Amino acid sequence: DKDIVFTGDDGGATITALTLDMSNGGRANFGNDIGLNDNRGIRFGAGDDLTIFHDGSDSYIRDSGTGLLFIRGSSGVRIQGANGEAMVHAVENGAVELYNDNSKKLETTSTGISVTGTGTFTTADNSNTLTLISTDADANAGPRLAFQRQSGSPADDDVLGQIYFTGKDSGGNNTDYATIRSEIMQESDGSEDGQLEFDILKAGTQRSVLKLDRVEVCINEDSQDIDFRVESNDNANMFKVDAGNN
């Protein structure tokens, strides 16, 4: 049970470059770093299943075996840039965090995910771009979509949220053809009032066609030539207000 030791002379000082532990559980201990040239790597496994190398421009950890590649940390795993900038943080029994330019944008939670910033969902066909699913079996509402404006100083006429229906016009411009908007009309605790408004684009200008307010339901508030018509089973004009005739 003797070790094999490789020593050398470094400016008059004896250094140990490599020690081979010759015991049954022995290993090779280098006195300093292991240096490999470009496109030369370290290979693991009888079939060179795992390779770590640098090609002169990029660095690679390549798994070509039949199994999976595991990266394990005692309490978590972090992927960082060369200067320590956060990219991915994964905590054991906790969250997985994704970063953009060192700023956290997405985090998994015990109930789902938390996103900071905006999101864009793109599809190349006519399938559902976003689907909300609830598997709850009780009689309560679900799924639910909540718009929350968490203002520290809410005030009358604050817009709570707005849905835009946007498409291109003949000039290739993005155009809001219709919107649904909700506003605070009275924010005093215990006396809160709200408003919901439906607007459409008419002759290039947004016009209010339906407003559900605290004191009235108003149709065609912008006084446009937009008729109000109710059909019955066999009468297309059972009730009609001709907006073009005063």
CSV table of C-alpha atoms in Angstrom, one decimal:
chain,number,residue,atom,x,y,z
A,1,ASP,CA,0.0,0.0,0.0
A,2,LYS,CA,2.5,2.6,-1.2
A,3,ASP,CA,1.7,5.7,-3.1
A,4,ILE,CA,3.3,6.9,-6.3
A,5,VAL,CA,4.4,10.5,-6.1
A,6,PHE,CA,5.5,12.7,-9.0
A,7,THR,CA,7.6,15.6,-7.9
A,8,GLY,CA,9.5,18.3,-9.6
A,9,ASP,CA,11.8,21.3,-9.1
A,10,ASP,CA,10.1,24.7,-9.4
A,11,GLY,CA,12.8,27.4,-9.1
A,12,GLY,CA,14.7,25.4,-6.5
A,13,ALA,CA,11.6,24.4,-4.6
A,14,THR,CA,10.4,20.8,-4.7
A,15,ILE,CA,6.7,20.5,-5.6
A,16,THR,CA,4.4,17.6,-5.7
A,17,ALA,CA,2.7,17.5,-9.1
A,18,LEU,CA,0.7,14.3,-8.8
A,19,THR,CA,0.1,11.7,-6.1
A,20,LEU,CA,-1.5,8.3,-7.0
A,21,ASP,CA,-3.1,6.8,-3.9
A,22,MET,CA,-2.5,3.0,-4.4
A,23,SER,CA,-4.9,1.8,-1.7
A,24,ASN,CA,-8.0,-0.1,-2.7
A,25,GLY,CA,-10.1,3.1,-2.8
A,26,GLY,CA,-7.2,5.2,-4.1
A,27,ARG,CA,-7.4,8.2,-6.4
A,28,ALA,CA,-5.2,10.6,-8.3
A,29,ASN,CA,-4.5,13.9,-6.5
A,30,PHE,CA,-3.1,16.7,-8.6
A,31,GLY,CA,-1.1,19.5,-6.9
A,32,ASN,CA,-2.6,22.1,-9.2
A,33,ASP,CA,-5.1,22.5,-12.0
A,34,ILE,CA,-5.5,20.1,-14.9
A,35,GLY,CA,-4.9,21.9,-18.2
A,36,LEU,CA,-6.2,20.6,-21.5
A,37,ASN,CA,-5.9,22.1,-24.9
A,38,ASP,CA,-8.9,23.2,-27.1
A,39,ASN,CA,-11.0,20.3,-28.4
A,40,ARG,CA,-9.4,18.0,-25.8
A,41,GLY,CA,-11.7,16.8,-23.0
A,42,ILE,CA,-12.3,14.5,-20.0
A,43,ARG,CA,-14.2,11.4,-20.9
A,44,PHE,CA,-16.2,9.3,-18.4
A,45,GLY,CA,-17.7,5.9,-18.8
A,46,ALA,CA,-16.6,2.7,-20.6
A,47,GLY,CA,-18.3,4.0,-23.8
A,48,ASP,CA,-17.2,7.7,-23.4
A,49,ASP,CA,-20.7,8.4,-22.2
A,50,LEU,CA,-19.9,11.8,-20.7
A,51,THR,CA,-17.5,14.4,-22.1
A,52,ILE,CA,-16.4,17.8,-20.8
A,53,PHE,CA,-14.4,20.0,-23.2
A,54,HIS,CA,-13.8,23.4,-24.7
A,55,ASP,CA,-13.6,24.0,-28.5
A,56,GLY,CA,-11.8,27.3,-28.4
A,57,SER,CA,-15.0,29.3,-28.4
A,58,ASP,CA,-17.6,27.4,-26.3
A,59,SER,CA,-17.6,25.0,-23.5
A,60,TYR,CA,-19.6,21.7,-23.4
A,61,ILE,CA,-20.9,19.1,-21.1
A,62,ARG,CA,-22.1,16.4,-23.4
A,63,ASP,CA,-23.9,13.3,-22.4
A,64,SER,CA,-24.2,10.7,-25.1
A,65,GLY,CA,-25.1,7.7,-23.0
A,66,THR,CA,-28.4,5.9,-22.8
A,67,GLY,CA,-29.4,7.3,-19.4
A,68,LEU,CA,-30.2,10.8,-18.1
A,69,LEU,CA,-27.9,13.6,-17.1
A,70,PHE,CA,-28.2,14.5,-13.4
A,71,ILE,CA,-26.9,17.7,-11.8
A,72,ARG,CA,-27.3,17.6,-8.0
A,73,GLY,CA,-26.6,20.1,-5.2
A,74,SER,CA,-26.8,19.5,-1.5
A,75,SER,CA,-29.4,22.3,-1.1
A,76,GLY,CA,-29.9,23.6,-4.6
A,77,VAL,CA,-28.4,24.3,-8.0
A,78,ARG,CA,-27.4,27.7,-9.4
A,79,ILE,CA,-26.5,28.6,-13.0
A,80,GLN,CA,-24.7,31.9,-13.2
A,81,GLY,CA,-22.9,34.1,-15.8
A,82,ALA,CA,-19.1,34.4,-15.7
A,83,ASN,CA,-19.3,37.4,-13.4
A,84,GLY,CA,-21.9,35.8,-11.0
A,85,GLU,CA,-25.0,37.2,-12.7
A,86,ALA,CA,-28.0,35.1,-11.7
A,87,MET,CA,-29.6,33.0,-14.5
A,88,VAL,CA,-31.3,30.0,-12.9
A,89,HIS,CA,-31.7,29.2,-9.2
A,90,ALA,CA,-33.2,25.9,-8.1
A,91,VAL,CA,-33.8,25.2,-4.4
A,92,GLU,CA,-34.3,21.7,-3.1
A,93,ASN,CA,-37.9,21.4,-1.8
A,94,GLY,CA,-38.5,25.0,-2.9
A,95,ALA,CA,-38.7,27.3,-5.9
A,96,VAL,CA,-37.1,27.3,-9.3
A,97,GLU,CA,-36.3,30.9,-10.4
A,98,LEU,CA,-35.5,32.1,-13.9
A,99,TYR,CA,-33.7,35.4,-14.4
A,100,ASN,CA,-33.3,37.9,-17.2
A,101,ASP,CA,-30.3,40.3,-16.9
A,102,ASN,CA,-29.9,39.4,-13.2
A,103,SER,CA,-33.6,40.2,-12.6
A,104,LYS,CA,-36.0,37.5,-11.5
A,105,LYS,CA,-38.9,37.0,-14.0
A,106,LEU,CA,-40.4,33.7,-13.2
A,107,GLU,CA,-40.6,31.6,-10.0
A,108,THR,CA,-42.4,28.4,-9.3
A,109,THR,CA,-44.4,28.3,-6.1
A,110,SER,CA,-46.3,25.6,-4.1
A,111,THR,CA,-49.5,26.5,-5.9
A,112,GLY,CA,-48.1,27.3,-9.4
A,113,ILE,CA,-45.9,30.1,-10.8
A,114,SER,CA,-45.3,33.7,-10.2
A,115,VAL,CA,-44.3,36.0,-13.1
A,116,THR,CA,-42.9,39.5,-12.9
A,117,GLY,CA,-43.3,41.6,-16.0
A,118,THR,CA,-45.3,41.0,-19.2
A,119,GLY,CA,-45.9,37.8,-21.1
A,120,THR,CA,-46.5,37.0,-24.7
A,121,PHE,CA,-48.1,33.8,-26.0
A,122,THR,CA,-47.8,33.1,-29.7
A,123,THR,CA,-49.4,30.4,-31.8
A,124,ALA,CA,-49.2,29.9,-35.6
A,125,ASP,CA,-52.7,28.4,-35.9
A,126,ASN,CA,-56.2,29.0,-34.6
A,127,SER,CA,-55.9,26.8,-31.5
A,128,ASN,CA,-56.6,28.2,-28.1
A,129,THR,CA,-53.7,30.5,-27.2
A,130,LEU,CA,-54.5,30.4,-23.5
A,131,THR,CA,-56.7,27.9,-21.7
A,132,LEU,CA,-57.7,28.1,-18.0
A,133,ILE,CA,-58.8,24.8,-16.5
A,134,SER,CA,-60.3,24.1,-13.1
A,135,THR,CA,-60.8,20.5,-12.0
A,136,ASP,CA,-62.7,21.5,-8.8
A,137,ALA,CA,-66.0,19.5,-8.4
A,138,ASP,CA,-67.9,21.9,-6.2
A,139,ALA,CA,-70.6,24.5,-7.2
A,140,ASN,CA,-68.4,27.5,-6.8
A,141,ALA,CA,-67.0,29.5,-9.8
A,142,GLY,CA,-64.0,28.1,-11.6
A,143,PRO,CA,-61.9,28.7,-13.4
A,144,ARG,CA,-61.5,32.3,-12.5
A,145,LEU,CA,-59.6,35.2,-14.2
A,146,ALA,CA,-58.7,38.1,-11.8
A,147,PHE,CA,-57.6,41.6,-12.8
A,148,GLN,CA,-56.1,43.2,-9.7
A,149,ARG,CA,-54.8,46.8,-9.5
A,150,GLN,CA,-52.8,46.9,-6.3
A,151,SER,CA,-52.6,50.7,-5.9
A,152,GLY,CA,-51.4,52.2,-2.7
A,153,SER,CA,-53.5,55.3,-3.3
A,154,PRO,CA,-56.7,54.4,-5.2
A,155,ALA,CA,-58.7,57.3,-6.5
A,156,ASP,CA,-61.9,57.9,-8.4
A,157,ASP,CA,-61.7,57.3,-12.2
A,158,ASP,CA,-58.7,55.0,-11.8
A,159,VAL,CA,-58.9,52.4,-14.7
A,160,LEU,CA,-58.8,48.9,-13.1
A,161,GLY,CA,-58.1,47.0,-16.2
A,162,GLN,CA,-58.7,47.0,-20.0
A,163,ILE,CA,-59.0,44.3,-22.6
A,164,TYR,CA,-57.9,45.2,-26.1
A,165,PHE,CA,-59.0,43.4,-29.3
A,166,THR,CA,-56.2,44.4,-31.7
A,167,GLY,CA,-55.6,43.6,-35.4
A,168,LYS,CA,-53.9,45.1,-38.4
A,169,ASP,CA,-55.4,47.7,-40.7
A,170,SER,CA,-54.7,48.0,-44.4
A,171,GLY,CA,-51.5,50.0,-43.7
A,172,GLY,CA,-50.1,47.3,-41.5
A,173,ASN,CA,-50.7,49.2,-38.3
A,174,ASN,CA,-51.8,47.6,-35.0
A,175,THR,CA,-55.3,48.9,-34.4
A,176,ASP,CA,-57.5,48.5,-31.3
A,177,TYR,CA,-60.9,47.7,-32.9
A,178,ALA,CA,-62.7,47.1,-29.6
A,179,THR,CA,-62.0,47.4,-25.8
A,180,ILE,CA,-63.6,46.5,-22.5
A,181,ARG,CA,-62.6,48.8,-19.6
A,182,SER,CA,-63.4,48.9,-15.9
A,183,GLU,CA,-63.0,52.0,-13.7
A,184,ILE,CA,-63.3,53.0,-10.1
A,185,MET,CA,-66.1,55.6,-9.8
A,186,GLN,CA,-66.0,55.9,-6.0
A,187,GLU,CA,-63.2,54.4,-3.9
A,188,SER,CA,-64.4,55.3,-0.4
A,189,ASP,CA,-64.4,52.3,1.9
A,190,GLY,CA,-68.0,51.1,2.3
A,191,SER,CA,-69.3,53.3,-0.5
A,192,GLU,CA,-67.4,51.8,-3.5
A,193,ASP,CA,-68.8,52.2,-7.0
A,194,GLY,CA,-67.6,50.7,-10.3
A,195,GLN,CA,-68.1,51.1,-14.0
A,196,LEU,CA,-67.7,48.8,-17.0
A,197,GLU,CA,-67.5,50.2,-20.5
A,198,PHE,CA,-67.5,48.6,-24.0
A,199,ASP,CA,-66.0,50.7,-26.8
A,200,ILE,CA,-65.7,50.0,-30.6
A,201,LEU,CA,-63.8,51.7,-33.3
A,202,LYS,CA,-66.1,53.7,-35.7
A,203,ALA,CA,-64.6,55.6,-38.6
A,204,GLY,CA,-61.2,55.5,-37.0
A,205,THR,CA,-62.2,56.7,-33.5
A,206,GLN,CA,-63.0,54.8,-30.3
A,207,ARG,CA,-66.7,55.2,-29.4
A,208,SER,CA,-68.6,54.1,-26.3
A,209,VAL,CA,-71.4,51.8,-27.3
A,210,LEU,CA,-72.4,50.4,-23.8
A,211,LYS,CA,-71.6,51.7,-20.3
A,212,LEU,CA,-72.7,50.0,-17.1
A,213,ASP,CA,-72.5,52.7,-14.5
A,214,ARG,CA,-73.6,53.1,-10.8
A,215,VAL,CA,-76.5,55.4,-11.8
A,216,GLU,CA,-77.5,54.2,-15.3
A,217,VAL,CA,-77.0,51.8,-18.2
A,218,CYS,CA,-76.1,54.0,-21.2
A,219,ILE,CA,-76.1,52.9,-24.8
A,220,ASN,CA,-74.3,55.0,-27.5
A,221,GLU,CA,-73.1,57.7,-25.1
A,222,ASP,CA,-71.0,59.3,-27.9
A,223,SER,CA,-74.1,60.0,-29.9
A,224,GLN,CA,-73.0,58.1,-33.0
A,225,ASP,CA,-75.2,56.8,-35.8
A,226,ILE,CA,-75.5,53.4,-34.3
A,227,ASP,CA,-79.0,51.9,-34.2
A,228,PHE,CA,-80.4,50.0,-31.2
A,229,ARG,CA,-82.4,47.0,-32.3
A,230,VAL,CA,-84.1,44.0,-30.6
A,231,GLU,CA,-85.3,41.0,-32.6
A,232,SER,CA,-88.2,38.7,-31.8
A,233,ASN,CA,-88.9,35.2,-33.1
A,234,ASP,CA,-90.2,36.5,-36.4
A,235,ASN,CA,-89.6,40.3,-36.4
A,236,ALA,CA,-86.1,41.7,-37.1
A,237,ASN,CA,-87.2,45.1,-35.8
A,238,MET,CA,-89.4,44.2,-32.8
A,239,PHE,CA,-87.9,47.2,-31.0
A,240,LYS,CA,-85.7,49.7,-32.8
A,241,VAL,CA,-84.1,53.1,-32.1
A,242,ASP,CA,-83.0,54.7,-35.4
A,243,ALA,CA,-79.9,56.7,-34.3
A,244,GLY,CA,-79.9,58.6,-37.6
A,245,ASN,CA,-83.3,60.2,-36.9
A,246,ASN,CA,-83.5,62.6,-34.0
